[in-house]
PDB file of C-alpha atoms (C1' of nucleotides) in Angstrom:
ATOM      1  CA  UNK O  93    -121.076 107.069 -17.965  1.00 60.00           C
ATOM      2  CA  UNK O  94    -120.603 110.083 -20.311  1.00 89.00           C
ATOM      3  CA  UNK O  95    -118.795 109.041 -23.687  1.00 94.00           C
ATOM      4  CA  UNK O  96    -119.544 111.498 -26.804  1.00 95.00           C
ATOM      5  CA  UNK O  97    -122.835 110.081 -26.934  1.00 94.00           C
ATOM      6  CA  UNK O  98    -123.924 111.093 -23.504  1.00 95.00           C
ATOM      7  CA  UNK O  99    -122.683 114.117 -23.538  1.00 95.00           C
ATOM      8  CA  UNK O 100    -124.739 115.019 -26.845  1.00 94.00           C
ATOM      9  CA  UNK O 101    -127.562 114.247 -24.244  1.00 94.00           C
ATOM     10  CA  UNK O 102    -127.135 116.333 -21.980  1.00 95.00           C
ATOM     11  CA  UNK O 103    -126.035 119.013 -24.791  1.00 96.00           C
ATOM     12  CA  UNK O 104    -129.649 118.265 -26.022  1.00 95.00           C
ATOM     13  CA  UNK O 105    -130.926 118.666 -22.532  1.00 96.00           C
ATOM     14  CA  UNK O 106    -129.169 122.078 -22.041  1.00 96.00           C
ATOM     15  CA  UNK O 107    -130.205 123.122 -25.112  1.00 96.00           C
ATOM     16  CA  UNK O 108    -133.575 123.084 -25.184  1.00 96.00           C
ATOM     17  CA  UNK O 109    -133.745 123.815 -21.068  1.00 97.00           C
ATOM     18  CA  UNK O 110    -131.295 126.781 -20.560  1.00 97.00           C
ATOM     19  CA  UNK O 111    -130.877 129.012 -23.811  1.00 98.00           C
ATOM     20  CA  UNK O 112    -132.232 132.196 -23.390  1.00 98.00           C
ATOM     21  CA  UNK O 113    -132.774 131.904 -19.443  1.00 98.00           C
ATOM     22  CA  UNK O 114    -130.553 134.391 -17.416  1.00 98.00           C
ATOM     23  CA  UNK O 115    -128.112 133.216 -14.651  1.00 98.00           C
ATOM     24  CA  UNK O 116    -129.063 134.837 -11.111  1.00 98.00           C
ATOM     25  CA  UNK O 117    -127.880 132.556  -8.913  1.00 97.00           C
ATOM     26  CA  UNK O 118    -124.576 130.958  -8.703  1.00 97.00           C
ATOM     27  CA  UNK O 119    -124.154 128.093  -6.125  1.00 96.00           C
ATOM     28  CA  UNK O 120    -120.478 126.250  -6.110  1.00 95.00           C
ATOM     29  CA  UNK O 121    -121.448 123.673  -3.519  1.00 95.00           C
ATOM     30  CA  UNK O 122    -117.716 121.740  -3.965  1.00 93.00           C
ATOM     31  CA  UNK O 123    -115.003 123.444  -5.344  1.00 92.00           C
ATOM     32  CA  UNK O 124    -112.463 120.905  -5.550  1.00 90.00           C
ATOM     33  CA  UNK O 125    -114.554 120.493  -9.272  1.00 93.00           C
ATOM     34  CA  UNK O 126    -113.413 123.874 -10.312  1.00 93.00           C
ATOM     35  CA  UNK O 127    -111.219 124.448 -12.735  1.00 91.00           C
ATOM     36  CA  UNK O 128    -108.219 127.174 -12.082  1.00 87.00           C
ATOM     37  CA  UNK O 129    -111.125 129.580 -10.923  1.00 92.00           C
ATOM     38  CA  UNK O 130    -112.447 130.204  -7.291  1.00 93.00           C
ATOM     39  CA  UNK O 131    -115.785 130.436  -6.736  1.00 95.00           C
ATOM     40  CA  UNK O 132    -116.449 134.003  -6.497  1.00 95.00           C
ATOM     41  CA  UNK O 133    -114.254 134.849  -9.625  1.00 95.00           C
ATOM     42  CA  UNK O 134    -116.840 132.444 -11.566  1.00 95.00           C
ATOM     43  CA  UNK O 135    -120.101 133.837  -9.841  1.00 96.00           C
ATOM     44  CA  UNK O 136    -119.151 137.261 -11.052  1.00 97.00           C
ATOM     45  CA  UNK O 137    -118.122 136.228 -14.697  1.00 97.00           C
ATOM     46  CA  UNK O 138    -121.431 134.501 -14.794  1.00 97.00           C
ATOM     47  CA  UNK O 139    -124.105 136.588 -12.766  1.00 98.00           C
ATOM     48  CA  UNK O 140    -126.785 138.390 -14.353  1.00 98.00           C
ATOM     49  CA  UNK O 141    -125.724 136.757 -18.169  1.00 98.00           C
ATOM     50  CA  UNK O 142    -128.327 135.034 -20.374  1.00 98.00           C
ATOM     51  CA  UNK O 143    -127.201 132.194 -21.903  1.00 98.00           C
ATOM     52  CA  UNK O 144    -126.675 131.767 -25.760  1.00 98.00           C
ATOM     53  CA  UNK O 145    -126.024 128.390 -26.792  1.00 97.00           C
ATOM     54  CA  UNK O 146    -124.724 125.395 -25.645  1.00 97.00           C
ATOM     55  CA  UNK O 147    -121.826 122.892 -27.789  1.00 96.00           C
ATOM     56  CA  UNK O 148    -120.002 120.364 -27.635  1.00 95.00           C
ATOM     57  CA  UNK O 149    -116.432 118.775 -28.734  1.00 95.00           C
ATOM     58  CA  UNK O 150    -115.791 115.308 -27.696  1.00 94.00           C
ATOM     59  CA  UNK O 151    -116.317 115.051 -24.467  1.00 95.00           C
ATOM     60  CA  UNK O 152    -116.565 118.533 -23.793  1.00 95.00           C
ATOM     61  CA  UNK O 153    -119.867 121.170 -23.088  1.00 96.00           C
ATOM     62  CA  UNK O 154    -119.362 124.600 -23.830  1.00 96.00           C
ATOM     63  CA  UNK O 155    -122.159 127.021 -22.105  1.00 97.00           C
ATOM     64  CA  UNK O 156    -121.832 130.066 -24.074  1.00 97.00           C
ATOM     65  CA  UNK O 157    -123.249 133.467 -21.912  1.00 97.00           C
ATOM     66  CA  UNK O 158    -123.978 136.663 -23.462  1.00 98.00           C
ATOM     67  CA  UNK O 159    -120.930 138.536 -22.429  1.00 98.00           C
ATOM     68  CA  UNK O 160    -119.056 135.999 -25.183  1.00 97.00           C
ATOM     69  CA  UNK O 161    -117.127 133.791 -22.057  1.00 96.00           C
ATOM     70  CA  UNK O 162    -117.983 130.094 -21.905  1.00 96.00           C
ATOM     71  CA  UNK O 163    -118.877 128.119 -19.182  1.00 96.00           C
ATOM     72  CA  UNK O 164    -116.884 124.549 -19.402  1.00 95.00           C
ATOM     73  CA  UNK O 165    -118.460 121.577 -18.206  1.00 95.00           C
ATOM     74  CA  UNK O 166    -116.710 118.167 -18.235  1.00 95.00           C
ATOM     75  CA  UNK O 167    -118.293 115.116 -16.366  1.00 95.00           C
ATOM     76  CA  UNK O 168    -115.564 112.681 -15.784  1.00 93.00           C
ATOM     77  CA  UNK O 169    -116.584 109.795 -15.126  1.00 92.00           C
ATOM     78  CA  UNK O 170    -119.734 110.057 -13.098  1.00 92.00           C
ATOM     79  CA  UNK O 171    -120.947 113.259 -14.145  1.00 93.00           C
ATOM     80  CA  UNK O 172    -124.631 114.060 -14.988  1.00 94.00           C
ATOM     81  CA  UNK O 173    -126.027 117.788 -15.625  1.00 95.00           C
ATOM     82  CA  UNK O 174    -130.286 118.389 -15.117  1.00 94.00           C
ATOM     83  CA  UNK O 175    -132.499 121.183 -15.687  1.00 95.00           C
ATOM     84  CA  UNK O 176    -134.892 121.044 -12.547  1.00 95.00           C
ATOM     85  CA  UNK O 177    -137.851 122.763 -11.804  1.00 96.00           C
ATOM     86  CA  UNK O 178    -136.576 124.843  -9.164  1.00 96.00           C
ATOM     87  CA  UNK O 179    -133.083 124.896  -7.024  1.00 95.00           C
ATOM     88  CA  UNK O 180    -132.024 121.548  -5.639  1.00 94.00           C
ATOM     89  CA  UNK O 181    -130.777 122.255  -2.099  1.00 92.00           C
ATOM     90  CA  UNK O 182    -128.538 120.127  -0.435  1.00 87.00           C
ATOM     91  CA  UNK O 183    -129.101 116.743  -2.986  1.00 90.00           C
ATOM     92  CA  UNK O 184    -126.493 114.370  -2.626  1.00 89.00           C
ATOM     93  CA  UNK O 185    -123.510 114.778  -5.238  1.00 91.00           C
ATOM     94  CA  UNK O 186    -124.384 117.953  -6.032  1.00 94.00           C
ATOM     95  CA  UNK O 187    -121.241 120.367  -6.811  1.00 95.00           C
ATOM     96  CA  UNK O 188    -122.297 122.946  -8.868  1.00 96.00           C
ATOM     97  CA  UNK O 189    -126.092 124.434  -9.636  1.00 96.00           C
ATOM     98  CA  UNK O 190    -127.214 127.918 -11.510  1.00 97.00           C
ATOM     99  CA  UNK O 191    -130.456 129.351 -10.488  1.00 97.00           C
ATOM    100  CA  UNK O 192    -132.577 131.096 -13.281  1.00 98.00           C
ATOM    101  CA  UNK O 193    -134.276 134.036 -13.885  1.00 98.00           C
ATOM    102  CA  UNK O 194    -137.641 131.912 -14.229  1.00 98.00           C
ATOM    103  CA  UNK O 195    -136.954 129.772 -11.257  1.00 98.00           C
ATOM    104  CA  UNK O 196    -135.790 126.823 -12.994  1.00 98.00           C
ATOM    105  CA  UNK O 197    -132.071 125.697 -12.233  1.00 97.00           C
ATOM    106  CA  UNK O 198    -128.901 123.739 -13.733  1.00 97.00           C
ATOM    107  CA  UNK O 199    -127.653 121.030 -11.307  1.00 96.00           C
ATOM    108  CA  UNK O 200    -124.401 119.866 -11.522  1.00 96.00           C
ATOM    109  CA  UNK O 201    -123.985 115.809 -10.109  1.00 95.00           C
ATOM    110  CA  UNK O 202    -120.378 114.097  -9.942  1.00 93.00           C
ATOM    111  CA  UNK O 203    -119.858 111.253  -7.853  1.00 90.00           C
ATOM    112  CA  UNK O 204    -116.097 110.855  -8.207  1.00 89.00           C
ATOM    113  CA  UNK O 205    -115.505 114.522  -8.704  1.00 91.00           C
ATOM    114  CA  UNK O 206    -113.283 113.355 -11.557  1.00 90.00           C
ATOM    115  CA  UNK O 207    -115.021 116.493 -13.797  1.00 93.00           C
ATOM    116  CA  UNK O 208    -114.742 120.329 -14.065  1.00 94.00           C
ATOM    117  CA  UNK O 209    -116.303 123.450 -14.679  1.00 96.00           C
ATOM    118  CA  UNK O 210    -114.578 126.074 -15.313  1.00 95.00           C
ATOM    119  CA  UNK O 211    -114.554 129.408 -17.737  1.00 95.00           C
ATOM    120  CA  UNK O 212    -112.956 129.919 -20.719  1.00 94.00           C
ATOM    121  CA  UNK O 213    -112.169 133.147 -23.007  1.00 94.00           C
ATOM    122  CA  UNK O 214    -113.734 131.235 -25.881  1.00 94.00           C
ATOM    123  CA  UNK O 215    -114.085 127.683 -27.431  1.00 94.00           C
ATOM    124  CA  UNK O 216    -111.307 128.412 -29.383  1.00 92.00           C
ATOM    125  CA  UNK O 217    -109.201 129.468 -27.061  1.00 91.00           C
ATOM    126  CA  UNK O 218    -110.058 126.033 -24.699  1.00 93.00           C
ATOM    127  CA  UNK O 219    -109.681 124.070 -27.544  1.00 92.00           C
ATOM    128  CA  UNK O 220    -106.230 125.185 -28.182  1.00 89.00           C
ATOM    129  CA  UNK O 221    -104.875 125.457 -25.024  1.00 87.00           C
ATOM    130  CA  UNK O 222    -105.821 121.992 -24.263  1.00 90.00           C
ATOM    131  CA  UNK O 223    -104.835 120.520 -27.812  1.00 90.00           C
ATOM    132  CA  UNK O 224    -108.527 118.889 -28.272  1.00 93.00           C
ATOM    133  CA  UNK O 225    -109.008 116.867 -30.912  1.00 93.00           C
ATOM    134  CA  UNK O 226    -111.627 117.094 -33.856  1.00 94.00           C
ATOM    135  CA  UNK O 227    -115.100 115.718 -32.508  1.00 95.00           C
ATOM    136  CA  UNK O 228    -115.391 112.311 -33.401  1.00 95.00           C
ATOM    137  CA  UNK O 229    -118.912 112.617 -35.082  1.00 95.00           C
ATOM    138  CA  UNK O 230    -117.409 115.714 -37.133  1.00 94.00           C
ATOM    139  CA  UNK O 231    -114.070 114.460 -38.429  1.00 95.00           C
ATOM    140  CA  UNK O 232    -113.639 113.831 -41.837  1.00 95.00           C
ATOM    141  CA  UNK O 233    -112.735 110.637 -43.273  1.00 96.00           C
ATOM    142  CA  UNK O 234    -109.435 111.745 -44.896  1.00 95.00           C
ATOM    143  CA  UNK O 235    -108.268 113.641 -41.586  1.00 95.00           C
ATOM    144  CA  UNK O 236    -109.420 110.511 -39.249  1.00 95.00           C
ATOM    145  CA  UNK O 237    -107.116 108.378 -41.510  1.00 95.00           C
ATOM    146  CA  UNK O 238    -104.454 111.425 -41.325  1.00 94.00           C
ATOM    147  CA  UNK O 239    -104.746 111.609 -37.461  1.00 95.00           C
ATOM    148  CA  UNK O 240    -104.586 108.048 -36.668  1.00 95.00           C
ATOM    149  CA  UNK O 241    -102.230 106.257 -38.591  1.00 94.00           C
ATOM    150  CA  UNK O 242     -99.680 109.206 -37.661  1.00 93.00           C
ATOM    151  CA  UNK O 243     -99.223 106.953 -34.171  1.00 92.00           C
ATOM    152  CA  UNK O 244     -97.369 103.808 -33.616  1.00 90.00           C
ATOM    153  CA  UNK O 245     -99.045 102.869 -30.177  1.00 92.00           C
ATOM    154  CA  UNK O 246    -102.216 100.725 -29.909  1.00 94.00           C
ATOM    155  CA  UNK O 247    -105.634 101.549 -31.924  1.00 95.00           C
ATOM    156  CA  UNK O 248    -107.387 101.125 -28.423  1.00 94.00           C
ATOM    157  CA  UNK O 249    -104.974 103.977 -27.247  1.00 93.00           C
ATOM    158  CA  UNK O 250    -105.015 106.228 -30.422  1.00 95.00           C
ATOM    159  CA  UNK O 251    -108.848 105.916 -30.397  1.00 95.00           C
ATOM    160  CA  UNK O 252    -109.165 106.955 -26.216  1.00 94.00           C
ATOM    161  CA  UNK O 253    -106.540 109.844 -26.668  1.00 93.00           C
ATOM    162  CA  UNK O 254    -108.876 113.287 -26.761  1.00 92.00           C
ATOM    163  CA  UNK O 255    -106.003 114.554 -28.955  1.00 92.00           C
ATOM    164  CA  UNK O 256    -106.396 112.366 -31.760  1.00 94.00           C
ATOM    165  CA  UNK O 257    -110.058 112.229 -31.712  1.00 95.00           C
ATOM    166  CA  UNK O 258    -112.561 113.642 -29.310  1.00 95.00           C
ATOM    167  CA  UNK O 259    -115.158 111.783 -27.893  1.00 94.00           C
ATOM    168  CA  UNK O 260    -114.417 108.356 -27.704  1.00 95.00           C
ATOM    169  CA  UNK O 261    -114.001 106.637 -24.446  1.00 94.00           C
ATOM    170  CA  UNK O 262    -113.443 103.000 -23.397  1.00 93.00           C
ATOM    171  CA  UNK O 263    -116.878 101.329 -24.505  1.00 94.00           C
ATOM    172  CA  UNK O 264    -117.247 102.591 -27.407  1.00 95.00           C
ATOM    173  CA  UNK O 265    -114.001 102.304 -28.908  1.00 95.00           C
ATOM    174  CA  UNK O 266    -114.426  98.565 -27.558  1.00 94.00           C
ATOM    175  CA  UNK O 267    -117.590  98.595 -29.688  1.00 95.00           C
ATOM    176  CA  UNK O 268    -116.349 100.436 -32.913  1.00 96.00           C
ATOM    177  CA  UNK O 269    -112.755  97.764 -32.856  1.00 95.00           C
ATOM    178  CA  UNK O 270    -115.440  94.740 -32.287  1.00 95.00           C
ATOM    179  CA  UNK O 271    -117.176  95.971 -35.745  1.00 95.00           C
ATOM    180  CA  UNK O 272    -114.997  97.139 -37.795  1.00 96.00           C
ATOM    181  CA  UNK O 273    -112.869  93.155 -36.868  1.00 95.00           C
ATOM    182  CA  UNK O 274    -109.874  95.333 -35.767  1.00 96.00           C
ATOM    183  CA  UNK O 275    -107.517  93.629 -32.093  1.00 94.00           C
ATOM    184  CA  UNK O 276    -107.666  96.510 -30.059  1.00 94.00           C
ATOM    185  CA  UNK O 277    -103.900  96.152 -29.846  1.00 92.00           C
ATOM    186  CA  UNK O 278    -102.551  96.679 -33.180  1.00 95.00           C
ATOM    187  CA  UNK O 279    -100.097  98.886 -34.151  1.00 94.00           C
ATOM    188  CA  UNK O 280    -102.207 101.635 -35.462  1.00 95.00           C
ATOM    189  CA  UNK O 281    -100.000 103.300 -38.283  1.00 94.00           C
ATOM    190  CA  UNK O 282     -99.677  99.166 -39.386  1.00 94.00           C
ATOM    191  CA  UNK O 283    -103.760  99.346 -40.377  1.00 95.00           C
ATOM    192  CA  UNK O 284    -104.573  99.551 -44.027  1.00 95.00           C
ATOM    193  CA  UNK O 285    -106.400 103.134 -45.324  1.00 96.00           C
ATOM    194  CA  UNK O 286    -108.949 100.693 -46.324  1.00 96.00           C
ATOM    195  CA  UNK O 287    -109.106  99.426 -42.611  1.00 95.00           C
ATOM    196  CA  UNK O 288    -109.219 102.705 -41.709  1.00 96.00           C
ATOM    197  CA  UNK O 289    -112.229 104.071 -43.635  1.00 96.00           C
ATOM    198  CA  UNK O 290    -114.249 101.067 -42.124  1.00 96.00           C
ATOM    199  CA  UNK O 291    -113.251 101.983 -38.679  1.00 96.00           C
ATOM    200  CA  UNK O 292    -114.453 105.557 -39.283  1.00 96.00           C
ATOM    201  CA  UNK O 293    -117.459 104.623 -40.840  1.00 96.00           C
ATOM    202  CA  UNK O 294    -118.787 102.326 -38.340  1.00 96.00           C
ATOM    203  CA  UNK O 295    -117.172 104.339 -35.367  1.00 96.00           C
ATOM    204  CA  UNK O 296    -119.972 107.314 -36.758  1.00 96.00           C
ATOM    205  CA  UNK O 297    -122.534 103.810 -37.345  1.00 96.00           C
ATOM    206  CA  UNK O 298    -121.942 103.438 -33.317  1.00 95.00           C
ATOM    207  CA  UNK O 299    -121.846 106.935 -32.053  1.00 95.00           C
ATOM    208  CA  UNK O 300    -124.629 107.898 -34.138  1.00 95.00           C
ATOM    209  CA  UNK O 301    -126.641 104.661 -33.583  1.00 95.00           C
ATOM    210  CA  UNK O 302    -126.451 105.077 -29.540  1.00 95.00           C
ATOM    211  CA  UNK O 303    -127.558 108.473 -29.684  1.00 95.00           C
ATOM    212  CA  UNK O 304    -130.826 107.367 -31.518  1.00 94.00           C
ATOM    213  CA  UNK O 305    -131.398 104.998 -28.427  1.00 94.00           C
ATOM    214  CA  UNK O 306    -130.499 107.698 -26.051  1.00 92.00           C
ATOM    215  CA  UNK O 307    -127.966 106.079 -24.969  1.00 93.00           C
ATOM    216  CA  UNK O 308    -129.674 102.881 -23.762  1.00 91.00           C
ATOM    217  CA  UNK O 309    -127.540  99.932 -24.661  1.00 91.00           C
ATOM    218  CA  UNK O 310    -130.417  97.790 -24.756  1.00 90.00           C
ATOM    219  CA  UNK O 311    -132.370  99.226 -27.061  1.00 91.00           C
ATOM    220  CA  UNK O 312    -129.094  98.696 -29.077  1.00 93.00           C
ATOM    221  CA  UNK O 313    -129.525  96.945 -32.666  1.00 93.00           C
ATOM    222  CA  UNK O 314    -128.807  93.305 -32.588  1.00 93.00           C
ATOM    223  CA  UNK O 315    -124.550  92.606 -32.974  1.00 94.00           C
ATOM    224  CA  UNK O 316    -123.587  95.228 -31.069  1.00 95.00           C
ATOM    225  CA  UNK O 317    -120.700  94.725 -28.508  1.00 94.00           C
ATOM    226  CA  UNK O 318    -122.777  97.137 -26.109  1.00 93.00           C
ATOM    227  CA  UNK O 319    -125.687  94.893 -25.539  1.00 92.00           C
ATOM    228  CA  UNK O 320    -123.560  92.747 -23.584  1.00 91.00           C
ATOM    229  CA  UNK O 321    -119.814  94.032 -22.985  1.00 90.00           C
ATOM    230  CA  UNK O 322    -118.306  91.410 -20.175  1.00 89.00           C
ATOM    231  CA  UNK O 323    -116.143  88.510 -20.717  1.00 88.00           C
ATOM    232  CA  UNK O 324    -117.506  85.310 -21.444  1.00 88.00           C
ATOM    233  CA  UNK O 325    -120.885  86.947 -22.661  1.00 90.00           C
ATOM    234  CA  UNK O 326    -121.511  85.384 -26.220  1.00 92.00           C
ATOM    235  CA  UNK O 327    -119.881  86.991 -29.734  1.00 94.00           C
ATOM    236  CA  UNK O 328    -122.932  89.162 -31.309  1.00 94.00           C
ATOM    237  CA  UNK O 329    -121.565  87.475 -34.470  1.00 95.00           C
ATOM    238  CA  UNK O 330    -121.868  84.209 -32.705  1.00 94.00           C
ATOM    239  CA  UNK O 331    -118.051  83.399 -32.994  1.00 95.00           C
ATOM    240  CA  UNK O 332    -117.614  81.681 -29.429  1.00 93.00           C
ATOM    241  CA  UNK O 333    -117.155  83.767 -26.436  1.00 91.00           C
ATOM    242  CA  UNK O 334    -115.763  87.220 -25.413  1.00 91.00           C
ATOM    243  CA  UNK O 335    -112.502  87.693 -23.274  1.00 91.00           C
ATOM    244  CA  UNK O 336    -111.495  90.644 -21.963  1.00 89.00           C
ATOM    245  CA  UNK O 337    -107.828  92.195 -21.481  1.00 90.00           C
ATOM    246  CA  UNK O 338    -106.136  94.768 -20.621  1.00 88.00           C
ATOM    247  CA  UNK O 339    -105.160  97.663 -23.071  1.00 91.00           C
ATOM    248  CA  UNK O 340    -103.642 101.423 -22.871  1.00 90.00           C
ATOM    249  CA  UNK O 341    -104.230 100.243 -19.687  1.00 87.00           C
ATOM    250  CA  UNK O 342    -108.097  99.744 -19.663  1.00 90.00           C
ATOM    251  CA  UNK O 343    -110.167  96.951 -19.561  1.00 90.00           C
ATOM    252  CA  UNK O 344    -111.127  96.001 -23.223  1.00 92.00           C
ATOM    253  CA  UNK O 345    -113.457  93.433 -23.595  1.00 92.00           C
ATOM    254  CA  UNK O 346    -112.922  92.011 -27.376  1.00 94.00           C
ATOM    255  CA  UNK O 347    -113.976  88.808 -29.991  1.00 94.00           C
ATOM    256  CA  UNK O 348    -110.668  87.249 -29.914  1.00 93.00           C
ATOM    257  CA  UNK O 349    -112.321  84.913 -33.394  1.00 94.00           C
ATOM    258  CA  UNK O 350    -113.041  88.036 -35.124  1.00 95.00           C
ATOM    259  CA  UNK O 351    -110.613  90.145 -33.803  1.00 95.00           C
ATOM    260  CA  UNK O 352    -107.370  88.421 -35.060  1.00 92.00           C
ATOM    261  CA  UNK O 353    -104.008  89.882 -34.246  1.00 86.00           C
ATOM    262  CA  UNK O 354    -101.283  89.319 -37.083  1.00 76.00           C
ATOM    263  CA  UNK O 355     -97.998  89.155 -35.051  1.00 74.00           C
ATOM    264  CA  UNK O 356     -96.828  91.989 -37.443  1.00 73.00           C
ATOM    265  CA  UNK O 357     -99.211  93.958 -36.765  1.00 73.00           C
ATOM    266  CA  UNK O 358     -98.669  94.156 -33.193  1.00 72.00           C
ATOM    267  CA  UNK O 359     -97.653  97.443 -31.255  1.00 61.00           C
ATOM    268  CA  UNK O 360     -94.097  97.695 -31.243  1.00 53.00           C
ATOM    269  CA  UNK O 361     -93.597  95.039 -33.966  1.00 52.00           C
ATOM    270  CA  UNK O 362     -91.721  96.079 -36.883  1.00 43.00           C
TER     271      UNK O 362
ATOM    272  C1'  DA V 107     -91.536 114.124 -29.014  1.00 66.16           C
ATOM    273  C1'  DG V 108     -94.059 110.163 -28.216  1.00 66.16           C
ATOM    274  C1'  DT V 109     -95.639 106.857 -25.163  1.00 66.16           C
ATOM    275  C1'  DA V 110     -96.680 104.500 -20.595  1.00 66.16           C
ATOM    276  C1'  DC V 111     -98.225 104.778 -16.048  1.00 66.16           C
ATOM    277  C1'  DC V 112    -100.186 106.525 -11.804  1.00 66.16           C
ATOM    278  C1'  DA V 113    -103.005 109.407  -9.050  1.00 66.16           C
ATOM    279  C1'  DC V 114    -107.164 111.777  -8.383  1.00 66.16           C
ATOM    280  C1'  DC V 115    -112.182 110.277  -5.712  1.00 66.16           C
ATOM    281  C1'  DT V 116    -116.155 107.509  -4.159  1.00 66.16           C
ATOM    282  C1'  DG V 117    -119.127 103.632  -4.277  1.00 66.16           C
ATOM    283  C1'  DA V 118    -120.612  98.834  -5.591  1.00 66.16           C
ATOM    284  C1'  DC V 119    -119.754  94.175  -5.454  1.00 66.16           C
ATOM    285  C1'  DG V 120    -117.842  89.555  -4.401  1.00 66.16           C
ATOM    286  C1'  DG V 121    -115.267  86.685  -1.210  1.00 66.16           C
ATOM    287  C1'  DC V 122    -114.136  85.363   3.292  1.00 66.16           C
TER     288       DC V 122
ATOM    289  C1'  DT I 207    -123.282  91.420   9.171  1.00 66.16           C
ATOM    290  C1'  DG I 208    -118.914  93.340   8.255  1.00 66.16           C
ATOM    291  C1'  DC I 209    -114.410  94.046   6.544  1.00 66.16           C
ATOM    292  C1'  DC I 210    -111.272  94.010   2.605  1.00 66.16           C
ATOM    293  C1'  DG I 211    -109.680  93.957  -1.912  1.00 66.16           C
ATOM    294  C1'  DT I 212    -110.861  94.976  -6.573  1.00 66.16           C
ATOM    295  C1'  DC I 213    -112.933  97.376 -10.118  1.00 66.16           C
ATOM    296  C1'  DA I 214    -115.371 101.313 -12.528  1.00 66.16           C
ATOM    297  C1'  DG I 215    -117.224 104.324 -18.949  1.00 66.16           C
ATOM    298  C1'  DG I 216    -111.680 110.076 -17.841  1.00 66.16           C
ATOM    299  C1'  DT I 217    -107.788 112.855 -17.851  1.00 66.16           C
ATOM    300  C1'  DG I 218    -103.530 115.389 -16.420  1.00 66.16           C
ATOM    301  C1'  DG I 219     -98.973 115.212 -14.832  1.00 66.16           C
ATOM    302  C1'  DT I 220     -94.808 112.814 -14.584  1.00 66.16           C
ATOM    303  C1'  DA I 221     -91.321 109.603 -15.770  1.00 66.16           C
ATOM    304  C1'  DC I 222     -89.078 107.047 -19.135  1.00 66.16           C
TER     305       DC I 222
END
DNA sequence: AGTACCACCTGACGGC
DNA sequence: TGCCGTCAGGTGGTAC
C-alpha cells in the first residue's frame, strides 16, 4: 500500500527504532528483491556499521550506515518494513531482515516482491542515476508548476511519473485531481498556473492530511475521495456517483460532475 | 526525446 | 468445494 505517505511511516518507524543500533547480522532470505548486488557483497558493505539516519524521497528510504553508503529500500507494491523485538525466523514474506547489536531486528515483508534493497554510494548519487524527482511534500510551488506543465500527456500520468514528482502513486493522485476539480485526463501543459497552484496546494492538504491519520483512510476528514474510492460509491461533494476509468493505464476512480473535461483540454487535443 | 504499454510476482475475490 | 479469470496502491525496459 506504500504511497509517499506510507513510506514517511515507516521512515518514522525506522527512525526512531534503528538509528544508532549497529548491524551484526545480515539475513537475505530472497534475493530475487536485490538490487544489482548479491547477497554477500551487501552483508559485507553492511556488517558491523551503526546506522545514522534514515530519509526519504518519494517513494524511496534511504538507510544511511556509518561508513557513508546507503542502504535502499523500496516496497513496491506490497512492501512493509518492522522493527521487532528480536529476529523473525522463517515468517512468511519475509525477504530481507538485519539483526542488531541489542537484539532487536529490521524485517523486510514483500508479498509481490515488486520492491528492492539495494546499496548505493550516496543519496545523491541514487537520486541521479535514477533521475528521481523532487519529493512531493518538498517541492516548491513555482518548480511543481515548472515540472508539470512541461508535459503534454495526462495529469494522472504526469502526477504517477517518479520523475516529475516523487511520491505520488495511484490513490492519491486520484484524491488530489478529485479536490483540486481537475479530469484526471487532461492535457497537463493545457491547465492554468492558477489550476496549478491549487493542485499543489491541496496535493500537500492530502499528503500531509493522511500522514496525520497514519495513513488510515477512515479516519480521513469528511470529502475526501479516500474514504470511499470505488465506483458507484457516492461524490464526497454529494454530486451523484463516482465512475471509475482507466488512465496512464491505471484504474482512476473520479467525480465525473466535478471533474469536467473541456474537449480542448483533452490529452492530445490541440 | 517523449510517451505508451507490458512484464515482473502473488494473492484475494467473484462467478460458474 | 474448486477452478478460472480478473484485479491490485509500482516501476523498468522496450517499442513506437
Amino acid at each position: 500500500m506504500p504511497e509517499l505517505p506510507e513510506v514517511e511511516m515507516v521512515r518514522r518507524r525506522l527512525d526512531s527504532n534503528c538509528v544508532g543500533k549497529r548491524i551484526l547480522k545480515v539475513d537475505v532470505i530472497d534475493d530475487g528483491i536485490l538490487d544489482h548486488i548479491s547477497a554477500s557483497r551487501l552483508a559485507k558493505a553492511l556488517k558491523g556499521n551503526t546506522i545514522v539516519s534514515v530519509r526519504r524521497i518519494g517513494k524511496q528510504l534511504f538507510v544511511e550506515i556509518e561508513s557513508g553508503k546507503v542502504l535502499t529500500v523500496h516496497l513496491g507494491l506490497t512492501g512493509d518494513v518492522d522493527c521487532p523485538p528480536t529476529l523473525p525466523d522463517g515468517e512468511r514474506w519475509m525477504r530481507f531482515a538485519l539483526g542488531f547489536d541489542d537484539g532487536t531486528a529490521l524485517a523486510y515483508y514483500d508479498l509481490r516482491k515488486f520492491g528492492a534493497v539495494g546499496l548505493a554510494t550516496s543519496i545523491d548519487d541514487f537520486v541521479k542515476r535514477r533521475k528521481l524527482g523532487p519529493d512531493a511534500l518538498s517541492i516548491t510551488e513555482n518548480d511543481f508548476l515548472a515540472r508539470v506543465s512541461a508535459h503534454k500527456k495526462s495529469i494522472k500520468s504526469v502526477l504517477l511519473d517518479q520523475h516529475i514528482v516523487a511520491g505520488i502513486g495511484n490513490l492519491y493522485a486520484d484524491e488530489a485531481l478529485f479536490q483540486a476539480r481537475l479530469h484526471p485526463l487532461t492535457n497537463a501543459s493545457k491547465i492554468q498556473a492558477r489550476r496549478l497552484r491549487l493542485l499543489h496546494e491541496v496535493l500537500l492538504a492530502v499528503l500531509r492530511a493522511s500522514i496525520a491519520v497514519e495513513t488510515d483512510f477512515e479516519r480521513l476528514p469528511s470529502g475526501y475521495l479516500l474514504r470511499e474510492r470505488r465506483k458507484g460509491a457516492p461524490c464526497p461533494r454529494g454530486n451523484g456517483h463516482l465512475v471509475s476509468i482507466v488512465a496512464a493505464g491505471r484504474t482512476t476512480i473520479l467525480c465525473p460532475r466535478c471533474q469536467r473535461l473541456p474537449r480542448a483540454f483533452a490529452e492530445g487535443a490541440h
